[in-house]
Coordinates of C-alpha atoms in Angstrom, one line a residue:
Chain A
X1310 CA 44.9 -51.5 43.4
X1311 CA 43.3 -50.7 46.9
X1312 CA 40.1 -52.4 48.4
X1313 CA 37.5 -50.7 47.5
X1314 CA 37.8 -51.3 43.9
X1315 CA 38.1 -54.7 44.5
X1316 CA 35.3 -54.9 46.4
X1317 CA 33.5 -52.5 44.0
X1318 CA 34.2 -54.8 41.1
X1319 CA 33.4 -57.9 43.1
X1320 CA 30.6 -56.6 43.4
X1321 CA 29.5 -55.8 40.1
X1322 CA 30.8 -59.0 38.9
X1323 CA 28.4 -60.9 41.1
X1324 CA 25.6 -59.1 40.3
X1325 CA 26.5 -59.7 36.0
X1326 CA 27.2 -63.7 37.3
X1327 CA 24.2 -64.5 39.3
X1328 CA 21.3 -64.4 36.5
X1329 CA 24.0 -66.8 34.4
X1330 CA 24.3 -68.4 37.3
X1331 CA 21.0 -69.5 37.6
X1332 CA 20.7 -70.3 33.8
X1333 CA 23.5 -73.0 33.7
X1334 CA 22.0 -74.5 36.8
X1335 CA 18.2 -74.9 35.6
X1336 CA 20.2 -76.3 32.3
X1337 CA 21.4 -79.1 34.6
X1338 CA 17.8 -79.6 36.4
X1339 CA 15.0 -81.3 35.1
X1340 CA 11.8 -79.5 34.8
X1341 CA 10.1 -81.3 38.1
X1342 CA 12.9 -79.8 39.9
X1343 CA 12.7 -76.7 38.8
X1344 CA 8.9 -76.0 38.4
X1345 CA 8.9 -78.1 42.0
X1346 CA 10.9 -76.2 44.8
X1347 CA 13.7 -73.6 45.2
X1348 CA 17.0 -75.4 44.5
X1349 CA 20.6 -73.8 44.4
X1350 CA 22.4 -76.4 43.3
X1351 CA 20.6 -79.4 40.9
X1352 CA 19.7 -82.3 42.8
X1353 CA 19.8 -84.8 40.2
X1354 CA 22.7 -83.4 37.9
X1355 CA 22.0 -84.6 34.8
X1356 CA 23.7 -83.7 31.0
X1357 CA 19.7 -84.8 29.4
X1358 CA 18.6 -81.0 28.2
X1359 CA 22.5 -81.2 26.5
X1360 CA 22.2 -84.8 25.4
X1361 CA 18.7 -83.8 23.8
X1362 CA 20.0 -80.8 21.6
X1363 CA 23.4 -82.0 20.5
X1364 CA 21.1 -85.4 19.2
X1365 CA 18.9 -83.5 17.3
X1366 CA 20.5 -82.0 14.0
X1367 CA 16.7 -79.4 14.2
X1368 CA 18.3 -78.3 17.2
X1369 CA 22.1 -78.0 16.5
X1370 CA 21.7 -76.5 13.1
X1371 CA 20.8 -73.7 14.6
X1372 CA 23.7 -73.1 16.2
X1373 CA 25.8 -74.0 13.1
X1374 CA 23.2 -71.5 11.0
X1375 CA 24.0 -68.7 12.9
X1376 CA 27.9 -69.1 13.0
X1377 CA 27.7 -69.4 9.0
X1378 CA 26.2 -66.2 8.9
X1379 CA 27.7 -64.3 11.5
X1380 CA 31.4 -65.8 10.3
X1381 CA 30.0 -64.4 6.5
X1382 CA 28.8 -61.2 8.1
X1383 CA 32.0 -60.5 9.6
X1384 CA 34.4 -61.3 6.8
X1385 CA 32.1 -59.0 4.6
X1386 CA 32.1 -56.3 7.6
X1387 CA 35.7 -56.1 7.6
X1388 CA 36.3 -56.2 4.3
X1389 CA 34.9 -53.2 3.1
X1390 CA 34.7 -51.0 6.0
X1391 CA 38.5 -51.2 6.1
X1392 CA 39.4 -49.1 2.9
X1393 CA 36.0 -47.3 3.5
X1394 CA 37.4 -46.0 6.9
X1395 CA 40.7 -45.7 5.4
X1396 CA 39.3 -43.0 3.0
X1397 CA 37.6 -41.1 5.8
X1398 CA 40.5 -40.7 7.9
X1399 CA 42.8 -39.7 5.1
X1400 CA 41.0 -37.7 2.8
X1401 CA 38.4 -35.2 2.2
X1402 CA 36.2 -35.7 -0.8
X1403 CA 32.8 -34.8 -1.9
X1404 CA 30.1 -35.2 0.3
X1405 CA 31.9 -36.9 3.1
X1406 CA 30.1 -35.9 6.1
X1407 CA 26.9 -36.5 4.7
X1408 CA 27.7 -39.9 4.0
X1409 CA 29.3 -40.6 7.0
X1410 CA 26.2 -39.6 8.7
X1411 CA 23.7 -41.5 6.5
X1412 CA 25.7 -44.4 7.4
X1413 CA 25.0 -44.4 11.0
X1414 CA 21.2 -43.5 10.6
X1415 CA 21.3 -46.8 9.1
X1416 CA 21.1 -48.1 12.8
X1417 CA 18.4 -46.4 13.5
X1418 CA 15.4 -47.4 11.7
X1419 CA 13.0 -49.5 13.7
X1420 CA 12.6 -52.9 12.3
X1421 CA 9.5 -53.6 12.7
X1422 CA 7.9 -52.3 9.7
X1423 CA 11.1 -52.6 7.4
X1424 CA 10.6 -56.3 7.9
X1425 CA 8.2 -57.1 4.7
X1426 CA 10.3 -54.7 2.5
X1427 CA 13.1 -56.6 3.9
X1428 CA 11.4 -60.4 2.9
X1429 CA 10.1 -58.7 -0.3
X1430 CA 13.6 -57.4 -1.5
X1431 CA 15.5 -60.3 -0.3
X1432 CA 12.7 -62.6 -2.1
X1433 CA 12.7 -61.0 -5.0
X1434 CA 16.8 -61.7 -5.9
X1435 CA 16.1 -65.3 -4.7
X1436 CA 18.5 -64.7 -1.8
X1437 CA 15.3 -65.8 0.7
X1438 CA 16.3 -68.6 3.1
X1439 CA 19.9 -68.4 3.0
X1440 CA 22.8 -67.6 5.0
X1441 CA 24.3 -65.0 3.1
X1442 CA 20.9 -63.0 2.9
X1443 CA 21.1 -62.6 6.9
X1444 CA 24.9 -62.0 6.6
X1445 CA 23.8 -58.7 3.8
X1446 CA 21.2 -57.7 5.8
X1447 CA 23.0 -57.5 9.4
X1448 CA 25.7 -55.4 7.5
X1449 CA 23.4 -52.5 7.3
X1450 CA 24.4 -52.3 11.1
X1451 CA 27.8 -53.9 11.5
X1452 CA 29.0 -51.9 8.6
X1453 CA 28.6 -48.0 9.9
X1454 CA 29.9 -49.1 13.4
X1455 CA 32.8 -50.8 11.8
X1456 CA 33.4 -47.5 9.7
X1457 CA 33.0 -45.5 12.6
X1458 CA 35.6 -47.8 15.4
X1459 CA 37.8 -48.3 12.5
X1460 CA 37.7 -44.3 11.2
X1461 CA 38.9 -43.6 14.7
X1462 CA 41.7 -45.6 15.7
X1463 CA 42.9 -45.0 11.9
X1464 CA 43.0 -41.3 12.5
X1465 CA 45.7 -42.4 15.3
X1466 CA 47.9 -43.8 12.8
X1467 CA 50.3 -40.7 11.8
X1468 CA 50.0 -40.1 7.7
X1469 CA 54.0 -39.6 7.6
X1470 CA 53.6 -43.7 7.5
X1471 CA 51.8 -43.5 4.0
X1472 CA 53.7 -41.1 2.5
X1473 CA 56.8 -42.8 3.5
X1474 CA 55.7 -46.3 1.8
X1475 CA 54.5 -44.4 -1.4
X1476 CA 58.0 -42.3 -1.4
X1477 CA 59.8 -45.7 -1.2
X1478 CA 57.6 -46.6 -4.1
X1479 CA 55.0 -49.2 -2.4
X1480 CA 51.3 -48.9 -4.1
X1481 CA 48.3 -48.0 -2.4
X1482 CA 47.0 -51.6 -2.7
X1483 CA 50.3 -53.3 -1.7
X1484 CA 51.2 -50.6 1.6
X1485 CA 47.7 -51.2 2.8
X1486 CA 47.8 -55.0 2.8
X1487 CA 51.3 -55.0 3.7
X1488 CA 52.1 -52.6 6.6
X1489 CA 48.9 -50.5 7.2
X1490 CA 46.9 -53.4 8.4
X1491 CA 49.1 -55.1 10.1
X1492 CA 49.8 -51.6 12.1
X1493 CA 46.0 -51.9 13.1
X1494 CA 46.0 -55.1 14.1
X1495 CA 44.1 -54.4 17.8
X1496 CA 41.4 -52.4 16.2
X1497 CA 40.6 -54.9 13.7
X1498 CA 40.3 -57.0 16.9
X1499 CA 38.1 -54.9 18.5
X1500 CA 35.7 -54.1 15.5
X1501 CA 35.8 -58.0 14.8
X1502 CA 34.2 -58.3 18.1
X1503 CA 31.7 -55.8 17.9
X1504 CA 30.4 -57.4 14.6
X1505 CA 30.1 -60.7 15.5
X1506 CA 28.2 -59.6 18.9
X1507 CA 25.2 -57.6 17.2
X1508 CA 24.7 -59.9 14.5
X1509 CA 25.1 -62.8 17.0
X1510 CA 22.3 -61.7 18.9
X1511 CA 19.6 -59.6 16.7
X1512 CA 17.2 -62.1 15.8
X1513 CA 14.1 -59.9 14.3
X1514 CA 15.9 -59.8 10.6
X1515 CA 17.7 -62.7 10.9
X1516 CA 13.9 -64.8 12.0
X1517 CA 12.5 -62.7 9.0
X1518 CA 14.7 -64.0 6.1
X1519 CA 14.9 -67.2 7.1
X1520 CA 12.8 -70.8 6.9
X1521 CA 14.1 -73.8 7.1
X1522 CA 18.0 -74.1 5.5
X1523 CA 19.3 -71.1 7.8
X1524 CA 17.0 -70.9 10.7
X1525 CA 19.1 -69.1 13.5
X1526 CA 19.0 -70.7 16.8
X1527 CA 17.2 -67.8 18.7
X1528 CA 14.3 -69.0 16.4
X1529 CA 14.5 -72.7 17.4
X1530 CA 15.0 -71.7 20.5
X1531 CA 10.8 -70.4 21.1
X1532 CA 9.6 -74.2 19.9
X1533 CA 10.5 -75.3 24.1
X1534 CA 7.2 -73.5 24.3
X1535 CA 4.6 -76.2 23.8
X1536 CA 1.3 -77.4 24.5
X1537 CA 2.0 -78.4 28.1
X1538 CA 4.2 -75.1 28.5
X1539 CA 7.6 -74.1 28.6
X1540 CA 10.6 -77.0 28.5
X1541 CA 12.6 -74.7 31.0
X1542 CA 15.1 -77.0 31.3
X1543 CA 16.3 -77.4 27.5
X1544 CA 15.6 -73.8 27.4
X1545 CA 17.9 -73.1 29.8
X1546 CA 20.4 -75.4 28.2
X1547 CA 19.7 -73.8 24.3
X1548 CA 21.0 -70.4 26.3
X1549 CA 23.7 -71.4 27.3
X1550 CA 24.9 -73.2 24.5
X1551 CA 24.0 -69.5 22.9
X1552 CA 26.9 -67.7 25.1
X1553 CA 29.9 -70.0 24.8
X1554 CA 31.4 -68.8 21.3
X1555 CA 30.7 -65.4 22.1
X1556 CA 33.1 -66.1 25.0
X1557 CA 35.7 -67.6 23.2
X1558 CA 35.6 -64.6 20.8
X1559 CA 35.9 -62.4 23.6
X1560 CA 38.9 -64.6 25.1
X1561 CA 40.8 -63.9 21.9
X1562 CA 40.5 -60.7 21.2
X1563 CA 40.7 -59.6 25.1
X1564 CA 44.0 -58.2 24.8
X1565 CA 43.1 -55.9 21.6
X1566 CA 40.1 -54.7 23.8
X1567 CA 42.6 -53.9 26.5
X1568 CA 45.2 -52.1 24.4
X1569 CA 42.0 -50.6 22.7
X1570 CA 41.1 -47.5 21.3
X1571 CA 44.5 -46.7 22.7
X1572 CA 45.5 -45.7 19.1
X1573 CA 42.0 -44.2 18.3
X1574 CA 40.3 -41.0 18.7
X1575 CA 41.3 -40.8 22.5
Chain B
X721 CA 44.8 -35.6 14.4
X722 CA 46.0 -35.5 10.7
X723 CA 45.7 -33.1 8.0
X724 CA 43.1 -34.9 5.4
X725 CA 44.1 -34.4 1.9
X726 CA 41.1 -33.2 -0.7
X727 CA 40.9 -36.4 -3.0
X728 CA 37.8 -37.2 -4.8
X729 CA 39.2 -40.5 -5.7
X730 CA 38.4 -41.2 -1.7
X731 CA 34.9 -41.7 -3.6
X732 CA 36.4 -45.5 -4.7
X733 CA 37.6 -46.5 -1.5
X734 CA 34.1 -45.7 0.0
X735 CA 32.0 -47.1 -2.9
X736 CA 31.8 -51.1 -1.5
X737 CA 30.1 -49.5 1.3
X738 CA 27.9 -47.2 0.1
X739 CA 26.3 -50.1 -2.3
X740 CA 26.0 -52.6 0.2
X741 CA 24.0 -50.9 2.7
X742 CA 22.3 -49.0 -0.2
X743 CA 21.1 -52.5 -1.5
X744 CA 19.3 -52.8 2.2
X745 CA 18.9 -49.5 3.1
X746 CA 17.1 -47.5 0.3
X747 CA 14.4 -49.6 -1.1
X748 CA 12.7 -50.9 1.6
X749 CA 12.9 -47.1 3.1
X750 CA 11.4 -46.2 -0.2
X751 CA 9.0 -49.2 0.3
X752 CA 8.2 -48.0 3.7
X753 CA 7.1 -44.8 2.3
X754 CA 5.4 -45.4 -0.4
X755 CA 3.2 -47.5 2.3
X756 CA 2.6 -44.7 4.6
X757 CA 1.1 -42.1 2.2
X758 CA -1.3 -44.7 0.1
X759 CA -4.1 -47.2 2.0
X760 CA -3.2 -50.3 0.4
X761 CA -7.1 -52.2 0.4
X762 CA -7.0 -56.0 -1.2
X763 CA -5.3 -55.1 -4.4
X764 CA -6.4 -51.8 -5.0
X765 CA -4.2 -48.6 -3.5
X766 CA -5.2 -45.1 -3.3
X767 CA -3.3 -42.3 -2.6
X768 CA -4.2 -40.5 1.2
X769 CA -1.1 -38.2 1.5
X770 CA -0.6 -37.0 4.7
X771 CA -4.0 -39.0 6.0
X772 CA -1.8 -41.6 8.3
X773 CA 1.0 -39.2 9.8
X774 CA -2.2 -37.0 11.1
X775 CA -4.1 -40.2 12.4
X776 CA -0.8 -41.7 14.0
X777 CA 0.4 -38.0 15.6
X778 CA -2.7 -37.7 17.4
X779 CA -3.1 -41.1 18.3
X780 CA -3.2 -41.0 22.2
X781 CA -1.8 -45.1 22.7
X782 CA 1.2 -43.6 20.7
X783 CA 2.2 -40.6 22.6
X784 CA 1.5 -42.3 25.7
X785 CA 4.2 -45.3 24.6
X786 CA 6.3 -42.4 23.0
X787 CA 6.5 -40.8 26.8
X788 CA 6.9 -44.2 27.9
X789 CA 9.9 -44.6 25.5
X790 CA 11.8 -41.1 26.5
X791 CA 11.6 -42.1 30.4
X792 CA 13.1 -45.5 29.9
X793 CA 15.4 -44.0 27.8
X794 CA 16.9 -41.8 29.9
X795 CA 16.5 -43.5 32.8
X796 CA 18.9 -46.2 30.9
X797 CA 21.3 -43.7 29.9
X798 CA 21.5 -41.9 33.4
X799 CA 22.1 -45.4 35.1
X800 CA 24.2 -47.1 32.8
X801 CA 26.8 -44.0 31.7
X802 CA 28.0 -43.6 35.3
X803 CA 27.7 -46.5 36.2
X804 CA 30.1 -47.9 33.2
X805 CA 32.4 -45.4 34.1
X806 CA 32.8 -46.4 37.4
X807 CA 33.2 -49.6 36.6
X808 CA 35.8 -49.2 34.2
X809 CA 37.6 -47.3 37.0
X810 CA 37.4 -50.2 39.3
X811 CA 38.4 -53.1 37.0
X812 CA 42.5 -54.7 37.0
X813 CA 44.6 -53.6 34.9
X814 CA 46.8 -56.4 33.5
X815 CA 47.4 -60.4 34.4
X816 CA 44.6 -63.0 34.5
X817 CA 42.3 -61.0 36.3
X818 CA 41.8 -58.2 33.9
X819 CA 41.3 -61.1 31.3
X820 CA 39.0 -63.0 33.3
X821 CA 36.7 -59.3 34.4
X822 CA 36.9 -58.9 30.2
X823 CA 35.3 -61.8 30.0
X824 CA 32.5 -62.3 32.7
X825 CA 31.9 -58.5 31.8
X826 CA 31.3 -59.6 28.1
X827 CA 29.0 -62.1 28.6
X828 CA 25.6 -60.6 28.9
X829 CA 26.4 -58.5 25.4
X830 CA 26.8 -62.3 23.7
X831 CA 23.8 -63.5 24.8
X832 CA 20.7 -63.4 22.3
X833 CA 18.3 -60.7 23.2
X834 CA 15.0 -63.1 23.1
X835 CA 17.3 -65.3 25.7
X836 CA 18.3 -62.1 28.0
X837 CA 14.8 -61.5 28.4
X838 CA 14.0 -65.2 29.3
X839 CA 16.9 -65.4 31.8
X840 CA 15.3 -62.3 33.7
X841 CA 11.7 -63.8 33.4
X842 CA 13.0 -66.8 35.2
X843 CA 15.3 -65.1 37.6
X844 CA 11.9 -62.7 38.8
X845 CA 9.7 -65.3 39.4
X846 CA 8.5 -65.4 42.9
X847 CA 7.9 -69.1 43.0
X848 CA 11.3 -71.0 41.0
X849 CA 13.2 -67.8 40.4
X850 CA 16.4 -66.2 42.8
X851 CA 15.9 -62.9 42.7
X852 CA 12.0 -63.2 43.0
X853 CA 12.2 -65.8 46.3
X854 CA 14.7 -63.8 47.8
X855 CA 13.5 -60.4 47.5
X856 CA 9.5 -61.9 48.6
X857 CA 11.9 -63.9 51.4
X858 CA 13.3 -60.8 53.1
X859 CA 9.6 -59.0 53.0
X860 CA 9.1 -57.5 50.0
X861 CA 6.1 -58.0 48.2
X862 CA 7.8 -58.6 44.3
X863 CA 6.2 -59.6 41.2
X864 CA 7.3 -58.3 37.8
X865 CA 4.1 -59.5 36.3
X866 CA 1.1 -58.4 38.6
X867 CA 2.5 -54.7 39.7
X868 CA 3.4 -51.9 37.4
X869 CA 6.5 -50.6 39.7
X870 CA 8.0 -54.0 39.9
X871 CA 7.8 -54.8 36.2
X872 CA 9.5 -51.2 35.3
X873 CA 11.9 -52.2 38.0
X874 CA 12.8 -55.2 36.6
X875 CA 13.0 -54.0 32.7
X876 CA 15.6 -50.9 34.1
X877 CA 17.7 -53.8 35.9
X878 CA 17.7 -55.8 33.3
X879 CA 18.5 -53.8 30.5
X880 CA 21.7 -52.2 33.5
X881 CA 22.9 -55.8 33.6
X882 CA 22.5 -56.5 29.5
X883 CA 23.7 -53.2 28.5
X884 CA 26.2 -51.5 31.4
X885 CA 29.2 -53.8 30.1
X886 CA 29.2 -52.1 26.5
X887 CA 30.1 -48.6 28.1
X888 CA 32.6 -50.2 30.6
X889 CA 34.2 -52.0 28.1
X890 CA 34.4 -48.9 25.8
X891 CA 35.7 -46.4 28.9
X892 CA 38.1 -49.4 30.2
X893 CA 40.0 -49.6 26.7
X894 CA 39.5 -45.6 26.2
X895 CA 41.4 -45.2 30.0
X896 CA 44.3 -47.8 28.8
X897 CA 45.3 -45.3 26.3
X898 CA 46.5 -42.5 28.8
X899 CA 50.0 -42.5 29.3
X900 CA 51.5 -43.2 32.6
X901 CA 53.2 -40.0 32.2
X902 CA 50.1 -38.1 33.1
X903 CA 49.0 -39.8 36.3
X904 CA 52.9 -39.4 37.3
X905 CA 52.7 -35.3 36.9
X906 CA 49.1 -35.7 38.7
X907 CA 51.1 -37.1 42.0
X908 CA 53.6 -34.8 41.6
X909 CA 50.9 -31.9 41.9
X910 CA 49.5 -33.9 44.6
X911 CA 46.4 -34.1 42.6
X912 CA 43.1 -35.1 44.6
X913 CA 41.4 -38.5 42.9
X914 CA 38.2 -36.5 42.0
X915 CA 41.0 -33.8 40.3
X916 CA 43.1 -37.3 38.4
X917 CA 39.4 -38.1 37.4
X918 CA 38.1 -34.9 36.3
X919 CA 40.7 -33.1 34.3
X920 CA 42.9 -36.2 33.3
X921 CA 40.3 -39.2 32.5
X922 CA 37.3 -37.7 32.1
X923 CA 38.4 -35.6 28.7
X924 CA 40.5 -38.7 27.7
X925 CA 37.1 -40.7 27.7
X926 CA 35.1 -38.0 25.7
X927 CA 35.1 -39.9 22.5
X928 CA 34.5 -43.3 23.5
X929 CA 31.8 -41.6 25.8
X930 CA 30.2 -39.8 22.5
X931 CA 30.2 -43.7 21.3
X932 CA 28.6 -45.3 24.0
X933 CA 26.0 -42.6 24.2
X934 CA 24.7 -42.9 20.8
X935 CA 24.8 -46.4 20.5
X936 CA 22.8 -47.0 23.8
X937 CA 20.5 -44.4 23.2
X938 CA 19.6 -46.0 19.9
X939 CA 19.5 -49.1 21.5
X940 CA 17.4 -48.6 24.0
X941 CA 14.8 -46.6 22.1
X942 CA 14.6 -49.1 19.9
X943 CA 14.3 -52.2 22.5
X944 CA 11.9 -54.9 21.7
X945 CA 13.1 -58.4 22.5
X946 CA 14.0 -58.0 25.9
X947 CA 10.7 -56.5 27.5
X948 CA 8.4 -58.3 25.3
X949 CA 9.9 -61.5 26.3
X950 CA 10.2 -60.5 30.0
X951 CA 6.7 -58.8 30.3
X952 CA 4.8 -58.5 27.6
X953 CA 4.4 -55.1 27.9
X954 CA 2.2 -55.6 30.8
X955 CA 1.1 -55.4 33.5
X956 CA -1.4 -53.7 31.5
X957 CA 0.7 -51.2 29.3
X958 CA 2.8 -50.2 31.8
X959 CA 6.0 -51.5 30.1
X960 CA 4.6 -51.6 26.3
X961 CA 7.4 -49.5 24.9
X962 CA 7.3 -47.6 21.2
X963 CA 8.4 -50.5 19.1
X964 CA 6.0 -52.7 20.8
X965 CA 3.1 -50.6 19.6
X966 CA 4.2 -50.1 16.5
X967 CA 4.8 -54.0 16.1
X968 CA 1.3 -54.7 17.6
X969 CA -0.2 -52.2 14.8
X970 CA 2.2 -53.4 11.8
X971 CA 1.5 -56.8 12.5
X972 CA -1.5 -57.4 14.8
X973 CA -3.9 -55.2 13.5
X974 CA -2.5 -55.2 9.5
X975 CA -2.6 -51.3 9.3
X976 CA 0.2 -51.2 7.2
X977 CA -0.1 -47.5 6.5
X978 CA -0.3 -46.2 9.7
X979 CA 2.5 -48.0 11.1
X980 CA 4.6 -47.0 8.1
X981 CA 4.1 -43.8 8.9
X982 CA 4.3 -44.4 12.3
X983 CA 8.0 -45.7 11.8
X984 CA 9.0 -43.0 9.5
X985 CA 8.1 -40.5 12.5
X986 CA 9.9 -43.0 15.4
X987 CA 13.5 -42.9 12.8
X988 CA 12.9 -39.4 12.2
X989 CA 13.0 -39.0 16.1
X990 CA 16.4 -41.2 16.6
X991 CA 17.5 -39.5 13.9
X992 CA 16.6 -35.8 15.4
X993 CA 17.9 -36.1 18.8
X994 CA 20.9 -38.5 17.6
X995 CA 22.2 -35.6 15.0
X996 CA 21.2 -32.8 17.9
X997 CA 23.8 -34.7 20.0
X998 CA 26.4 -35.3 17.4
X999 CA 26.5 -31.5 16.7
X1000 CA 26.7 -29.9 19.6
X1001 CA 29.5 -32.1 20.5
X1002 CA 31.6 -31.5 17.4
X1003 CA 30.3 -27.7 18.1
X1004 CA 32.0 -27.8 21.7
X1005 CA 34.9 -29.5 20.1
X1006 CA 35.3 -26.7 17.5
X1007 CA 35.0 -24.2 20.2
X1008 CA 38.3 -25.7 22.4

């Protein structure tokens, strides 16, 4: 390590800090203060914007909603994007780079319009309003980049280990379950993370399919905009209630993020 | 990299999959264009064929947001690219300081895009904000929401702060997997740091680079949240990106037609210069 990229990085971390910065600190203010005069540091600290959401089960239900559905999305990510990715690294079969193409476009299609197709399909299998309707629907993106992170570190993973297992007579259900995964450990990790983060923070589908029962919490969040403006304050606090479990995510799987794609396509 | 076996059995393994984003993937697309080739009037819907696609190609709002769209784009990708890289150069390697840079770096990824663009809306202002009293403190005349180059300003830095922690995350664990072998022959050959850089970690970082690409070009051609929450679009259209008008049609206006086959041209565009990039980098691959 010499100076300069500590300084670099220093540098860079301030600069990612300072806007969240500001955010936990107007979450402590109250709105005089902060529609009032340029303060660094709250005057009158006070937990109120906090006390106000975590008494309100309209407001922490959100929060709750959204961890249903992100928790559901991931389990269902995960689930079948492993053998998926499994097939992809280990075998060639009919039409497999077509499909692992079509997959991906799947991220690609601006949501705007697919929207009332969207509330239409999901209304017409009575799935409208629920969690695991916004858990389906975010797997049309988690599911291709799951695929794809999972497709590469698997092709890292040398095939002698599968046709070792079968040789010592393990079937395909029982070696997968039983040493391949366990052998992949990091980039299940890795691809855990990357699911829960874009289906933690897209909001368009997730606003679309819901009501009442699974409102997300980036949709509660717009109803500090009232008649006499914007509660910037419980705003403020709503935020950063919305970046604490993404942290803790992050905090567990840091070490799989470090050790990485270190298997993968690298 | 492994021989693959032929196996058409592969076909089960891959079949969960295929159904589940099938279920949300091909009927509304079919839905969507059914809408775009028909005017759909009360009840009643007639059949106009190609009628919409004309109307929206020559539509001058569109092409002007469309231009709009390919500047930010690339703007965003030029930035944030070398940028991540460099990054990923600087940070720790191991103990509690490579964990806590993991984390802070992390953050703005985690945060809800409607709240990223609230955050920056707040942080700009001249009057309560940081950035906006300090940069008017020191002389500069800074408003996101009055002037054109201010707001463009602010969308760029903003989506640099959301976004440059994706491809720095990606390159850092892509540069963990080189072995220390390498950078020990490197010394040995007295190897300049641009050199270690250049023909060591730069080809190592290829595939997590092809990654990070895609994903942010996608991304940020599709970016809606951040600047509609942040500006508006405005001042004026200055920062009314593709999605935006294609939102403000779909919704605002209720030409469902045009905008269908509005968003049938924007996918087929992602899609076009996506598969153009995917190509020719298997293509250079191939060539090695």
């Amino acid at each position: 390590m010499n100076k300069r990229k500590i300084i670099g990085i220093s540098i860079y971390i301030f600069f990612i800090a300072l806007p969240i910065y500001w955010l936990v600190m107007m979450s402590f203010k109250s709105n005089e203060e902060i529609l009032g005069s340029l303060t660094y540091w709250p005057q009158n600290f006070s937990f109120d914007n906090y006390i106000t959401i975590f008494s309100d089960p309209s407001w922490y239900m959100g929060y709750v909603n959204s961890m249903i559905y992100v928790i559901m999305n991931v389990i269902i990510t995960l689930l079948t994007a492993l053998p998926a990715a499994y097939a992809f690294s280990r075998y060639r079969f009919l039409g497999d780079k077509p499909l692992f193409f079509w997959l991906l476009t799947n991220k690609m299609a601006p949501p705007a319009v697919f929207l009332l197709p969207f509330f239409q399909l999901y209304s017409s299998v009575g799935l409208f309003d629920t969690h695991i309707a916004v858990a389906l629907a975010h797997c049309l993106f988690s599911v291709p980049l799951a695929v794809w992170i999972l497709e590469g570190f698997m092709s890292g993973v040398p095939t002698e280990i599968d046709e070792t297992a079968y040789i010592d007579g393990y079937s395909f259900p029982h070696f997968f379950i039983k040493i391949f995964i366990p052998m992949i450990r990091s980039a299940i990790g890795v691809t855990a993370f990357f699911s829960f983060m874009f289906s933690w923070v897209e909001l368009l589908m997730a606003r679309t399919l819901t009501s009442i029962h699974a409102k997300p919490i980036g949709a509660i969040m717009t109803r500090t905009i009232g008649g006499e403006g914007v509660d910037w304050g419980l705003l403020a606090a709503a935020g950063v209630l919305t970046i604490i479990p993404g942290c803790l995510v992050v905090w567990f799987v840091r070490n799989h993020i470090a050790k990485g794609f270190a298997l993968g396509r690298v | 990299m492994n021989l693959k076996v032929q196996n058409n059995k592969a076909w089960f393994l891959v079949l969960p999959v295929l159904l589940l984003v099938a279920f949300s993937a091909v009927i509304p697309l079919m839905t969507v264009v059914n809408y775009s080739v028909q005017d759909i009037f009360d009840n009643s819907r007639v059949y106009v064929g190609t009628e919409w696609y004309r109307e929206v190609l020559n539509d001058p709002r569109l092409q002007a947001s469309l231009i709009r769209q390919f500047i930010f784009s690339g703007s965003v990708l030029l930035i944030e690219i070398p940028l991540g890289i460099l990054v990923a150069l600087m940070m720790p390697t191991k103990g509690r300081m490579a964990s806590l840079c993991l984390v802070v770096l992390a953050m703005p990824l985690l945060i809800p895009w409607n709240v990223v663009g609230t955050i920056w809306q707040i942080f700009g202002r001249a009057d309560i904000g940081l950035m906006g009293a300090f940069l008017n403190g020191i002389g500069v005349n800074y408003n996101y929401a009055s002037n054109p180059t201010d707001a463009w300003f602010t969308v760029l830095l903003m989506d640099v702060w959301h976004w440059t922690s994706l491809v720095a995350l990606l390159c850092y664990s892509g540069l963990r997997a080189i072995p220390d072998a390498y950078y020990q022959a490197a010394k040995i050959d007295q190897a300049s740091a641009w050199a270690v850089f250049r023909y060591i970690q730069l080809p190592k970082l290829r595939n997590v680079l092809v990654i990070g690409v895609l994903l942010r070009f996608m991304d940020s051609f599709m970016i809606y949240a951040e600047p509609f929450v942040l500006t508006g679009g405005g001042p004026g259209n200055s920062t009314t990106f593709l999605s935006q008008t294609l939102t403000k049609m779909a919704i605002g206006q209720f030409d469902l037609g045009p905008a269908a086959a509005f968003s049938l041209v924007y996918f087929l565009i992602v899609l076009l210069v996506s598969w153009l990039f995917f190509t020719t980098i298997t293509h250079l691959d191939n060539k090695k």
